[in-house]
Coordinates of C-alpha atoms in Angstrom, one line a residue:
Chain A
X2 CA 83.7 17.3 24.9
X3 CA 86.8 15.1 24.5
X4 CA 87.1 12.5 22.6
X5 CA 89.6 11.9 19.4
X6 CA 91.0 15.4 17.7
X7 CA 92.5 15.1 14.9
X8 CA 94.5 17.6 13.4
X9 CA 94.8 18.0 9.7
X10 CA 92.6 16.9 7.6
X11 CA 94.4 15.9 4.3
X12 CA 94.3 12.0 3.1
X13 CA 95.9 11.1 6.0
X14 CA 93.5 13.3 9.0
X15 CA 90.1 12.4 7.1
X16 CA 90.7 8.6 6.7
X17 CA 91.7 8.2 10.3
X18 CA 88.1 9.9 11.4
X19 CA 86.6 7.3 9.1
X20 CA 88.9 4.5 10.1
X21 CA 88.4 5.1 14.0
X22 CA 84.4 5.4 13.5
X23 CA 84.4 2.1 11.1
X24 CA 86.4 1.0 14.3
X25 CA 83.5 1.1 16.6
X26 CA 84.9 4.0 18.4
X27 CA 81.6 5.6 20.0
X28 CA 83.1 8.9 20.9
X29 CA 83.1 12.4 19.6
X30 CA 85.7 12.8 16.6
X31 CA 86.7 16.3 15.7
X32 CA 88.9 16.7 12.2
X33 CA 90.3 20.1 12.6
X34 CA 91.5 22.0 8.9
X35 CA 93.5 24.9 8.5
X36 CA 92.5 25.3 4.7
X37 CA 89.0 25.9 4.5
X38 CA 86.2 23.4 2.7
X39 CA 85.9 20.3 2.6
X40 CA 88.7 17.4 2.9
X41 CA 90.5 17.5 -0.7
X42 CA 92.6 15.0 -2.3
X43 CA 96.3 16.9 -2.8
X44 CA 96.9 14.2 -5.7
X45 CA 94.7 16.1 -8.2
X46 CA 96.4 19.1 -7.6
X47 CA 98.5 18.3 -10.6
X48 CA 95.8 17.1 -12.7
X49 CA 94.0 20.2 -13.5
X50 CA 90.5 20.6 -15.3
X51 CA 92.0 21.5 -19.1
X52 CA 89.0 23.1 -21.0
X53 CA 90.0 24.0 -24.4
X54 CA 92.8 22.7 -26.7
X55 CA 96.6 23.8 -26.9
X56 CA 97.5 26.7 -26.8
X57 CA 96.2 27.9 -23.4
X58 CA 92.5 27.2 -23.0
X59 CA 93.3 28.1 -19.3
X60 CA 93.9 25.3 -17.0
X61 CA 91.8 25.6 -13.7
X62 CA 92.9 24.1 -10.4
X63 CA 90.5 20.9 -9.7
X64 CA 89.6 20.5 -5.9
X65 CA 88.0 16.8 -5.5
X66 CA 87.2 16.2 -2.0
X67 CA 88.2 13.0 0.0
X68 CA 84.5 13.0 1.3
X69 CA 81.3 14.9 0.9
X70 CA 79.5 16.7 4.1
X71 CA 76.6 13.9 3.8
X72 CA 79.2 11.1 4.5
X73 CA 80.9 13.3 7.7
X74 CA 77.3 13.7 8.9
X75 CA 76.4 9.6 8.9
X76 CA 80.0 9.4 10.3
X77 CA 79.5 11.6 12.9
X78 CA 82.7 13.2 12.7
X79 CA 82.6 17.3 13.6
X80 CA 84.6 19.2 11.0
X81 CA 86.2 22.6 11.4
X82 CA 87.7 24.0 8.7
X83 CA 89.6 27.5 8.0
X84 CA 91.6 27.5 11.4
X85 CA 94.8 26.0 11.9
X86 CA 95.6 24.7 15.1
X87 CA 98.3 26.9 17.1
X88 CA 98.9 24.9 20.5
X89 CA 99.2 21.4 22.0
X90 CA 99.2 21.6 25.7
X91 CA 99.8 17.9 26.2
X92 CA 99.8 18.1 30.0
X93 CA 95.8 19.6 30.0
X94 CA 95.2 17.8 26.7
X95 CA 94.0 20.6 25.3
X96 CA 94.7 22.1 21.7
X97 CA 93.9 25.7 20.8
X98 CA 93.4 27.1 17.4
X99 CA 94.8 30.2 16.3
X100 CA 91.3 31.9 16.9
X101 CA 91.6 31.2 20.6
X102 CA 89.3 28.4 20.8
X103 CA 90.1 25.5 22.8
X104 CA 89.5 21.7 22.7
X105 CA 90.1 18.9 24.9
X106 CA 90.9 15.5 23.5
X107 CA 91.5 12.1 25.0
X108 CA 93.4 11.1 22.0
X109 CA 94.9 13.7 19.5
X110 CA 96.5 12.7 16.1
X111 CA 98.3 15.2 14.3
X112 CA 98.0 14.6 10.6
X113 CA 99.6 18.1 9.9
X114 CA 101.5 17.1 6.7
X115 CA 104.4 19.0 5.4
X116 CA 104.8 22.4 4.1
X117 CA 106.8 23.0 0.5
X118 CA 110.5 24.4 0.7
X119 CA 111.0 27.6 -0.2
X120 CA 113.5 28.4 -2.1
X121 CA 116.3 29.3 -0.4
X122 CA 118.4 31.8 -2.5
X123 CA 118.2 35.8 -3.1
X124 CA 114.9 36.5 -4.5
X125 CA 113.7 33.0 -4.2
X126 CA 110.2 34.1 -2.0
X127 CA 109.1 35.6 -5.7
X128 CA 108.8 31.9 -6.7
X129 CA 105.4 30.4 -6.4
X130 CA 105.0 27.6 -4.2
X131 CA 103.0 24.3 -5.1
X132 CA 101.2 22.5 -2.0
X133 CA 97.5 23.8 -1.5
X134 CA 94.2 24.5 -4.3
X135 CA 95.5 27.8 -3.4
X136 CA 98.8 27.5 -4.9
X137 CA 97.1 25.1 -8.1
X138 CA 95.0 28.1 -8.7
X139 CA 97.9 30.6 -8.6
X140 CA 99.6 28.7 -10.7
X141 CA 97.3 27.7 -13.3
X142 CA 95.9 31.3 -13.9
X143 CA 99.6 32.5 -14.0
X144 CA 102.1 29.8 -15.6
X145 CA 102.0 30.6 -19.0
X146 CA 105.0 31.2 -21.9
X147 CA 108.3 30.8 -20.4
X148 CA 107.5 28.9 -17.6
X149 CA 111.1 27.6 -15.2
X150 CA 110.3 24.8 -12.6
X151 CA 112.9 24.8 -9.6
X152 CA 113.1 20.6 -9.0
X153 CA 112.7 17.3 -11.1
X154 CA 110.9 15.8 -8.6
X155 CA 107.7 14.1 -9.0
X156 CA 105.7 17.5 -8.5
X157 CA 108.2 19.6 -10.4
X158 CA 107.9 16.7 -14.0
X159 CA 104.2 16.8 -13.3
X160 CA 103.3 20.1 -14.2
X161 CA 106.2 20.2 -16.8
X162 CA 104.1 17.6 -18.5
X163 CA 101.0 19.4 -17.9
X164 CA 102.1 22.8 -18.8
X165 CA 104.1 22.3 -21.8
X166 CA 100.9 20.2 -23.0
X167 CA 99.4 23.6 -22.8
X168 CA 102.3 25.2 -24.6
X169 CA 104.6 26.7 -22.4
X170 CA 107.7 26.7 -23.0
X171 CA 108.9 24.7 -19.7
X172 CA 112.7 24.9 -18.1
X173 CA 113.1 22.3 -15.0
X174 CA 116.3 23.0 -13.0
X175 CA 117.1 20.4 -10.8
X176 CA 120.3 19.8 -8.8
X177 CA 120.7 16.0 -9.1
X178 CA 122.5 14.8 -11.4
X179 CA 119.0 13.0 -12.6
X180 CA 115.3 13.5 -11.6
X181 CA 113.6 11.5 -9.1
X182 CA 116.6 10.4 -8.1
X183 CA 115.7 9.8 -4.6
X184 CA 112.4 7.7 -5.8
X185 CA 112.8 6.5 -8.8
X186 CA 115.9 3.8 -10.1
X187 CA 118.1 5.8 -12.4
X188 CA 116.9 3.8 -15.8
X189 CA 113.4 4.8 -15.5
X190 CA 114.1 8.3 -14.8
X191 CA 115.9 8.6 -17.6
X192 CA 113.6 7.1 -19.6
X193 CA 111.5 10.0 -18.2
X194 CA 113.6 12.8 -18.9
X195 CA 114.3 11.6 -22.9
X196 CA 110.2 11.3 -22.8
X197 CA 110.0 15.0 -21.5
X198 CA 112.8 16.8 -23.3
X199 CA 110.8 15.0 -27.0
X200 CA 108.0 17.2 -25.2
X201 CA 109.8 20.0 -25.7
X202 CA 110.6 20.4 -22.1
X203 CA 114.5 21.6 -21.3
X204 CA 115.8 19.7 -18.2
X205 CA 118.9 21.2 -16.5
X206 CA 120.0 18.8 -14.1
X207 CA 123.0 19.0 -12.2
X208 CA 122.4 22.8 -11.6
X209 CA 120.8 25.4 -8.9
X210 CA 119.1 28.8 -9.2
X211 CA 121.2 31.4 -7.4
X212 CA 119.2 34.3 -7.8
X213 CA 115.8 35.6 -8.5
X214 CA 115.2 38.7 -9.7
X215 CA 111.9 40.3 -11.6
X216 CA 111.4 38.2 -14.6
X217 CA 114.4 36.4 -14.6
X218 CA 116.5 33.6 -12.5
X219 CA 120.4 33.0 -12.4
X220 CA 121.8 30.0 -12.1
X221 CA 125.4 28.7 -10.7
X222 CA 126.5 28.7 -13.6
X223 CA 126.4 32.3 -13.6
X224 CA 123.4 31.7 -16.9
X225 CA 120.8 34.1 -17.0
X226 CA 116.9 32.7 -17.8
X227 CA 113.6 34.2 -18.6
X228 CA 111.5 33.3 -16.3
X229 CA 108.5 35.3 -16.1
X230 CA 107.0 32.4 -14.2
X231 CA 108.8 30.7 -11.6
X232 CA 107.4 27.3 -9.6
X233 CA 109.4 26.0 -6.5
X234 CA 108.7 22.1 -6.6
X235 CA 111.5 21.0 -4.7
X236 CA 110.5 19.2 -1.9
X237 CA 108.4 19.4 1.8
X238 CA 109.6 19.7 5.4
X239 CA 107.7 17.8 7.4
X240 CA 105.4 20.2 10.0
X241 CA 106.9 19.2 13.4
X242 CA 106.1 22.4 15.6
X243 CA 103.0 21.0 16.9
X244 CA 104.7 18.0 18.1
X245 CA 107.5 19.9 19.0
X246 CA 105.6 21.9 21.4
X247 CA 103.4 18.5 22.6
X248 CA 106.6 17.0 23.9
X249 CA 107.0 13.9 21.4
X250 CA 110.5 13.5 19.9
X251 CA 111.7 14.8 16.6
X252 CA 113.9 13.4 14.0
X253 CA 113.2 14.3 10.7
X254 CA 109.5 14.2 11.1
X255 CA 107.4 13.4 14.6
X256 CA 108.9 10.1 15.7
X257 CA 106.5 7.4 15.6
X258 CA 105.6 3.7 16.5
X259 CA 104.0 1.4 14.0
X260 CA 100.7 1.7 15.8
X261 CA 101.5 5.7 14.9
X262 CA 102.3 6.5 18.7
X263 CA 104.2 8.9 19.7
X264 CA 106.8 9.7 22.4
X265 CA 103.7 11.3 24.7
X266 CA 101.0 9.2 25.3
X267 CA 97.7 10.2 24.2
X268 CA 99.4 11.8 20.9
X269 CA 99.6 9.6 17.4
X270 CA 101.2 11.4 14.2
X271 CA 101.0 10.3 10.6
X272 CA 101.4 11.0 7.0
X273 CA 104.0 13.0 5.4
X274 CA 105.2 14.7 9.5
X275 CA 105.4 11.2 10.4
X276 CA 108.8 9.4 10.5
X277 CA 107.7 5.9 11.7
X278 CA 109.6 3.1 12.8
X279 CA 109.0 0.0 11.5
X280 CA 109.3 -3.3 14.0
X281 CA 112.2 -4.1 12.4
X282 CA 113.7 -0.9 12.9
X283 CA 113.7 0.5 9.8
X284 CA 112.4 3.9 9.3
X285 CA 110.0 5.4 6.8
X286 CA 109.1 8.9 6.5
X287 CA 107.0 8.8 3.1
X288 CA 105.3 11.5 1.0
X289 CA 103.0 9.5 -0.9
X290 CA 99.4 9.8 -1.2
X291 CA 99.1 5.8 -0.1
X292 CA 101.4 6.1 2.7
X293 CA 98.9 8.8 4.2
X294 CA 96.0 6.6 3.5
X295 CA 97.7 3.6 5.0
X296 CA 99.2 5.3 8.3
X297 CA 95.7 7.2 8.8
X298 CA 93.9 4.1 8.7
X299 CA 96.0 2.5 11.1
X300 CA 96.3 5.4 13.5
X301 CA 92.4 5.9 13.9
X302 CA 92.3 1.7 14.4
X303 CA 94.5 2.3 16.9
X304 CA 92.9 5.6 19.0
X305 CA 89.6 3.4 18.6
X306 CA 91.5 0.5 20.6
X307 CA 92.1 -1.8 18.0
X308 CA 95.0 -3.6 17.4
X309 CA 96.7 -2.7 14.1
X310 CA 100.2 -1.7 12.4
X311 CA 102.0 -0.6 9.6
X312 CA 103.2 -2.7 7.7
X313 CA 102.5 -1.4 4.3
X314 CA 104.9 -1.0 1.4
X315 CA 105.4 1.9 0.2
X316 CA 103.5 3.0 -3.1
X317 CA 103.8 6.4 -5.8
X318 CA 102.3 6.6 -8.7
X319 CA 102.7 9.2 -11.4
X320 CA 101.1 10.2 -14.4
X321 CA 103.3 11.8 -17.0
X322 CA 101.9 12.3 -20.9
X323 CA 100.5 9.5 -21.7
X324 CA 103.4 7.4 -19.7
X325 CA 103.0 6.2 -15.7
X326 CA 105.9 5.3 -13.3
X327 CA 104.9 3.2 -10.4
X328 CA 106.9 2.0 -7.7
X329 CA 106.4 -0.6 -4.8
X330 CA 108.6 -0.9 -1.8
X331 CA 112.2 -0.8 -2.1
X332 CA 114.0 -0.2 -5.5
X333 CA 117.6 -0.2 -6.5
X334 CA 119.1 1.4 -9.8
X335 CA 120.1 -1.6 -11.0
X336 CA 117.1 -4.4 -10.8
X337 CA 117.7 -8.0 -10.4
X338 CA 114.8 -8.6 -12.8
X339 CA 112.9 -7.1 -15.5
X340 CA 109.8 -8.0 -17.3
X341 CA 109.0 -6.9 -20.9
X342 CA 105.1 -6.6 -21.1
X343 CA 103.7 -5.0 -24.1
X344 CA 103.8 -1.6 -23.6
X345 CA 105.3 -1.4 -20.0
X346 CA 108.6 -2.7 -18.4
X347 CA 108.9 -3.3 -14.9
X348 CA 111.9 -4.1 -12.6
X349 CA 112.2 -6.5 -9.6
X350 CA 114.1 -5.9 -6.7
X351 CA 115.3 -9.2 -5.1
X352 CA 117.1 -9.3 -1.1
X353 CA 119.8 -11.9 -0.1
X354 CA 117.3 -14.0 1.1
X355 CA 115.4 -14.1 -2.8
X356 CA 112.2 -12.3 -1.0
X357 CA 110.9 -9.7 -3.3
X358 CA 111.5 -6.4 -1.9
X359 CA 110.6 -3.7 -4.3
X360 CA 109.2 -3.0 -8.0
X361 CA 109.5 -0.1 -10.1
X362 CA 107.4 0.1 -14.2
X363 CA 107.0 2.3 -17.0
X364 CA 104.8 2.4 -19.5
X365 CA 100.6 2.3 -20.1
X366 CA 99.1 2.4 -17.0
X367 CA 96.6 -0.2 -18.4
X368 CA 99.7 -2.8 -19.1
X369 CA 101.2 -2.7 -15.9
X370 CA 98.7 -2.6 -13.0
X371 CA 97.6 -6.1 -12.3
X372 CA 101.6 -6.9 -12.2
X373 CA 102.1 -3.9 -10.1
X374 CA 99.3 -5.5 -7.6
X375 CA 100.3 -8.8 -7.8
X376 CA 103.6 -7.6 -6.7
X377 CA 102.6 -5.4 -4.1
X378 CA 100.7 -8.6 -2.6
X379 CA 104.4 -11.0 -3.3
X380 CA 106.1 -7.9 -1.3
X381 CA 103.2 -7.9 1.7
X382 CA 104.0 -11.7 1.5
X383 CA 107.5 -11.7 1.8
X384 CA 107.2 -14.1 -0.8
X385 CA 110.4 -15.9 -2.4
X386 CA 110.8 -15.4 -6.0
X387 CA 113.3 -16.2 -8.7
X388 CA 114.7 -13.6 -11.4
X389 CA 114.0 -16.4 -13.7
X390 CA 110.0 -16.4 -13.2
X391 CA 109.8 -13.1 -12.9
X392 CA 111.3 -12.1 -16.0
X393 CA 109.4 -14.6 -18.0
X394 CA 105.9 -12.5 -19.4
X395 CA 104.7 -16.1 -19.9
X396 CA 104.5 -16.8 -16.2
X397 CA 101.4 -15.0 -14.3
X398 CA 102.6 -13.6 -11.2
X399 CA 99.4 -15.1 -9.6
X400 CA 100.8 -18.4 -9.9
X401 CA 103.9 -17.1 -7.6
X402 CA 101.7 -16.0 -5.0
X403 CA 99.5 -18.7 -5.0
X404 CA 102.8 -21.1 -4.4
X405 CA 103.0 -19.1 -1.3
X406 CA 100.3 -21.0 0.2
X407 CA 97.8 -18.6 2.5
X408 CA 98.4 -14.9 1.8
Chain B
X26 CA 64.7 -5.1 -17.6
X27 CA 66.2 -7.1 -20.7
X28 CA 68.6 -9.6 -21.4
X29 CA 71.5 -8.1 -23.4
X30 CA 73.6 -10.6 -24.6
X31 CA 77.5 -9.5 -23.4
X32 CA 79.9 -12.1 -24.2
X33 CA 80.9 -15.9 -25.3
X34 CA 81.4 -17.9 -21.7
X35 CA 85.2 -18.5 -23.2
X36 CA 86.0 -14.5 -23.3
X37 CA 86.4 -14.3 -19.9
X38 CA 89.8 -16.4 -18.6
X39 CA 88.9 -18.0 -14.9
X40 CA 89.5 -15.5 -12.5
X41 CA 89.6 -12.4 -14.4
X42 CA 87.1 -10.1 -15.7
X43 CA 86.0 -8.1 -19.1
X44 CA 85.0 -4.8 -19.9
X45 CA 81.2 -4.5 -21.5
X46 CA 79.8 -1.0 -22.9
X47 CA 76.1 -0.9 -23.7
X48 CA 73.4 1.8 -24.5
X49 CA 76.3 4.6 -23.4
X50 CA 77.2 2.5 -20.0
X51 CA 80.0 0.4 -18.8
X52 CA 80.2 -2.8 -17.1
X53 CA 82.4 -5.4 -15.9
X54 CA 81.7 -9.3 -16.4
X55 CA 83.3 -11.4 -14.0
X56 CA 84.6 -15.5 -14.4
X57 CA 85.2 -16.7 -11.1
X58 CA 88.0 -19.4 -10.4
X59 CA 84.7 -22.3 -10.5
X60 CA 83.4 -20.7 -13.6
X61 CA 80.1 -18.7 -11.8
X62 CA 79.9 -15.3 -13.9
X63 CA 78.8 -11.7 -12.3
X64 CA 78.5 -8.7 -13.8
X65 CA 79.0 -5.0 -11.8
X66 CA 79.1 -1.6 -12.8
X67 CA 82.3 -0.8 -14.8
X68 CA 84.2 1.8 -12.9
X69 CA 85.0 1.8 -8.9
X70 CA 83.1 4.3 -6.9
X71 CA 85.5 5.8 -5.8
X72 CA 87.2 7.8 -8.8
X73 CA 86.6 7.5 -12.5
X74 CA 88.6 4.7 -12.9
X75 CA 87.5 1.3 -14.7
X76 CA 88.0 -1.5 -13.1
X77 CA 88.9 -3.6 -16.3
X78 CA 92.6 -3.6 -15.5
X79 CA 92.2 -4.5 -12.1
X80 CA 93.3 -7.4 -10.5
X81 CA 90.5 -10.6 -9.9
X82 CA 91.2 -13.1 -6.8
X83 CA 89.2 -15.3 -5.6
X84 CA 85.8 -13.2 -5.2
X85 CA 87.5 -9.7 -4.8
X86 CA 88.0 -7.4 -7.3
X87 CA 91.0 -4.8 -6.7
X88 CA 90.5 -1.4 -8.4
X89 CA 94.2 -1.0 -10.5
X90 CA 94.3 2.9 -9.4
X91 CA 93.6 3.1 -5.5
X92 CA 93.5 -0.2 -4.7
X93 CA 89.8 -0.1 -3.3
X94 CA 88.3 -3.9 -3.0
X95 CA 84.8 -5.1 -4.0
X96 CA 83.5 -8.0 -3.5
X97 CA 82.2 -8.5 -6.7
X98 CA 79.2 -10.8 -6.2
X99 CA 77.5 -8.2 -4.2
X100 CA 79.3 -5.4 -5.5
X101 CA 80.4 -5.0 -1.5
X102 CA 83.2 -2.4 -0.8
X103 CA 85.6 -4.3 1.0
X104 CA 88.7 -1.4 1.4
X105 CA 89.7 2.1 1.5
X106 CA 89.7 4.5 -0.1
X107 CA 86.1 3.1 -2.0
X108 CA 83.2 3.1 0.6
X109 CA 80.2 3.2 -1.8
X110 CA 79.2 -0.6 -3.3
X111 CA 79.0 -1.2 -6.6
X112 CA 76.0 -1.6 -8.5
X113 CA 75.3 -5.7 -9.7
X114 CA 73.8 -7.2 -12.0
X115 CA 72.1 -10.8 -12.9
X116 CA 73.5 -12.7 -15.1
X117 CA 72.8 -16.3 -17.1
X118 CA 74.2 -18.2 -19.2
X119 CA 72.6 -19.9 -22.1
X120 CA 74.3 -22.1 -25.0
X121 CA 78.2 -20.6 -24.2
X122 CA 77.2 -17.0 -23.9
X123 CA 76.7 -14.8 -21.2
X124 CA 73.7 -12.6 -20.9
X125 CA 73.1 -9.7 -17.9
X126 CA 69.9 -8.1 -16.6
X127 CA 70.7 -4.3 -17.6

């Protein structure tokens, strides 16, 4: 049995099964998991199930699959879950799994994600790590009082907001001078960061943790913290062995096409182990929970023989406390435009040419998302905009896209 | 099934849609651009997320969470990541308001 393998089967692996199938492909489509259970959306990992009020009801981890086994069945997509894959041999197009077995593909796409960093100082394997339901359960059941967060990142701010809504007493250490300051432009994040330090949340930017040792952690500073409960959130390294081994290139991330192909024919990669580049050779290697979506549905197009690229911008989202951060495409620190709503502000990001390249909003999810899409479609559109219009509330966005003619 | 009266016709803009609760359910009552009006369950079947804040062109509704796309005169799922339809709904309209079959 060949066929399309698919490794991984995150966001990214389990929509590519669907999107090759929806494709017309009439093979056999195996989606191979190393975590056991069904497909499960990573995104909710930081949303946990809260069952009482503050102070500690106990949180529990919430696992909400991608796809039930009833929709796999109809699909007629083979899932095998609980046993990572361990080989590529790209020569037999084969790929064992770690229990031995063996399976030969025709097409394989590895959708094998990214693994989080550990942290690298003395001690720093006591920290608990933050990537699978496994980790959201070991951290819910455990992260309670004094809680320290290694990284302001997206992840790391999360479950600040989270925890500290549960009472903890959260410390986020984060080396950057700001959080989210590879993602986010620096206005917003410091609107974030005064929105989590009223939550009683201590942010220590600019600083590292040097040690760990048994209840506590030591920062360059030389400062000694409690931390009877330590969380490393700061960042993922792509998972390039597989690839590695299969012969495609590496550069931060399996080097990919926009049709998700890689150096070795026969292979695709996308999602987060995916560093893809764009026709006009700009390169993306995105985290987000769209970005898997949007690359997965392209590469199964694609291994079913369609025609079909990437072209999408790139999209996060983030919940924190009642506030969410959105941002679209490319975003700079300081915007060429920003629009006052009601309760959300947003900010434009113009190029040399006037085409709208990027937005970034705070604020009430509510208030911002049909701007947010409206925008995304301008981007998509390469649509030329003025600051004028789109800092004007009074002037619906719909009406710039429509000026666009066909889009 | 009755007729539950939802909404004035002039609620609605062109091209956008409402929210509607009734008898402990949620709905969403749709204008199009030439002033037809449809009516489809309230949240996308995808995730627990109402569609009121979403975005209406042309036919399509766009869920504001995911971005999964409905037609919403069939209540057809058009995109990722929603592959379930929505449930619809008849609708009339009688002397400026609009009534659904719920």
């Amino acid at each position: 049995m060949a066929g399309i393998v698919i490794v991984g089967a995150g966001e990214c692996g389990t929509r590519a099964a669907f999107a090759a199938r929806d494709a017309g492909y009439d093979g056999a489509i195996l989606l191979i998991a190393g975590e056991a259970g069904l497909p499960y959306d990573r995104t909710k990992l930081t949303k946990p199930i809260v069952p009482g009020e503050a102070p500690f009801g106990g949180l529990s981890a919430l696992r909400k699959p991608i796809c039930h086994a009833n929709q796999l069945d109809a699909a007629g997509i083979t899932l095998l879950a609980g046993t990572p894959v361990g080989k590529v041999n790209s020569d037999a197009r084969q790929v064992t799994l770690t229990d031995g077995r063996v399976f030969g593909y025709d097409r394989l796409l590895l959708a094998v994600g990214a693994t989080a960093r550990r942290l690298a100082c003395r001690g720093g394997d006591r920290a608990l790590g933050f990537r699978t339901i496994d980790h959201a359960q070991t951290v819910f059941a455990k992260a309670r009082g004094k809680v320290v967060i290694a990284g302001a990142g997206l992840i790391g701010l999360e479950l600040a907001a989270v925890l500290s809504g549960q009472g903890a007493e959260v410390t986020l250490v984060e080396a950057e001078a700001l959080p989210l300051s590879r993602t986010v432009p620096a206005g917003l994040a410091e609107r974030l960061m005064a929105r989590h330090q009223a939550e009683g949340v201590r942010l220590l930017c600019g600083s590292e943790i040097e040690k760990v040792t048994p209840g506590f952690v030591t920062l360059s500073n030389g400062k000694r913290l409690p931390a009877p409960s330590l969380i490393a959130a700061i960042g993922v390294v792509p998972n390039t062995t597989l690839g590695a081994m299969a012969g495609a290139m590496i550069d931060n991330g399996i080097c990919v096409d926009a049709q998700m192909r890689t150096s070795v024919p026969g292979i695709y990669a996308a999602g987060d182990c995916a560093n893809v580049t764009l026709p006009n050779g700009q390169r993306v290697r995105s985290e987000t929970w769209r970005c898997a979506m949007a690359q997965g549905i392209v590469a199964g197009q694609v291994m079913a023989g369609q025609t079909a690229s990437y072209d999408d911008p790139n999209w996060l989202w983030s919940d924190q406390y009642d506030l969410t951060v959105q941002v679209v495409g490319q975003v700079a620190d300081r915007p060429d435009a920003l629009r006052q709503l009601p309760e959300a502000e947003l900010q434009f990001s113009i190029d040399s040419d006037g085409a709208l390249i990027g937005v970034a909003g705070i604020g009430r999810a509510a208030a911002m998302t049909k701007d947010i899409i409206l925008a995304q479609r301008l981007i998509r559109a390469g649509a030329k905009v003025t600051a004028r219009a789109l800092s004007d509330p009074a002037i619906d966005l719909k009406s710039l896209l429509r000026t666009q003619g066909d889009v | 099934m009755p007729w539950v009266d939802a909404c004035g016709t002039d609620d609605i803009d062109a091209e956008d849609l409402i929210r509607f609760d009734h008898g402990g359910r949620t709905y969403a009552i749709y204008r199009s651009s030439d002033d037809d009006y449809f009516c489809t369950d309230g949240k996308c079947t995808h995730e627990d997320v109402h569609l009121e804040d979403g975005l209406v062109m042309a036919y399509e509704i766009e869920c504001p969470k995911h971005n999964a796309t409905f037609d919403y005169r069939t209540g057809e799922a058009l995109r990722a990541p929603a592959c379930v339809n929505l449930n619809t709904y008849k609708v009339k309209v009688e002397a400026g308001r609009v009534l659904i079959e719920i």
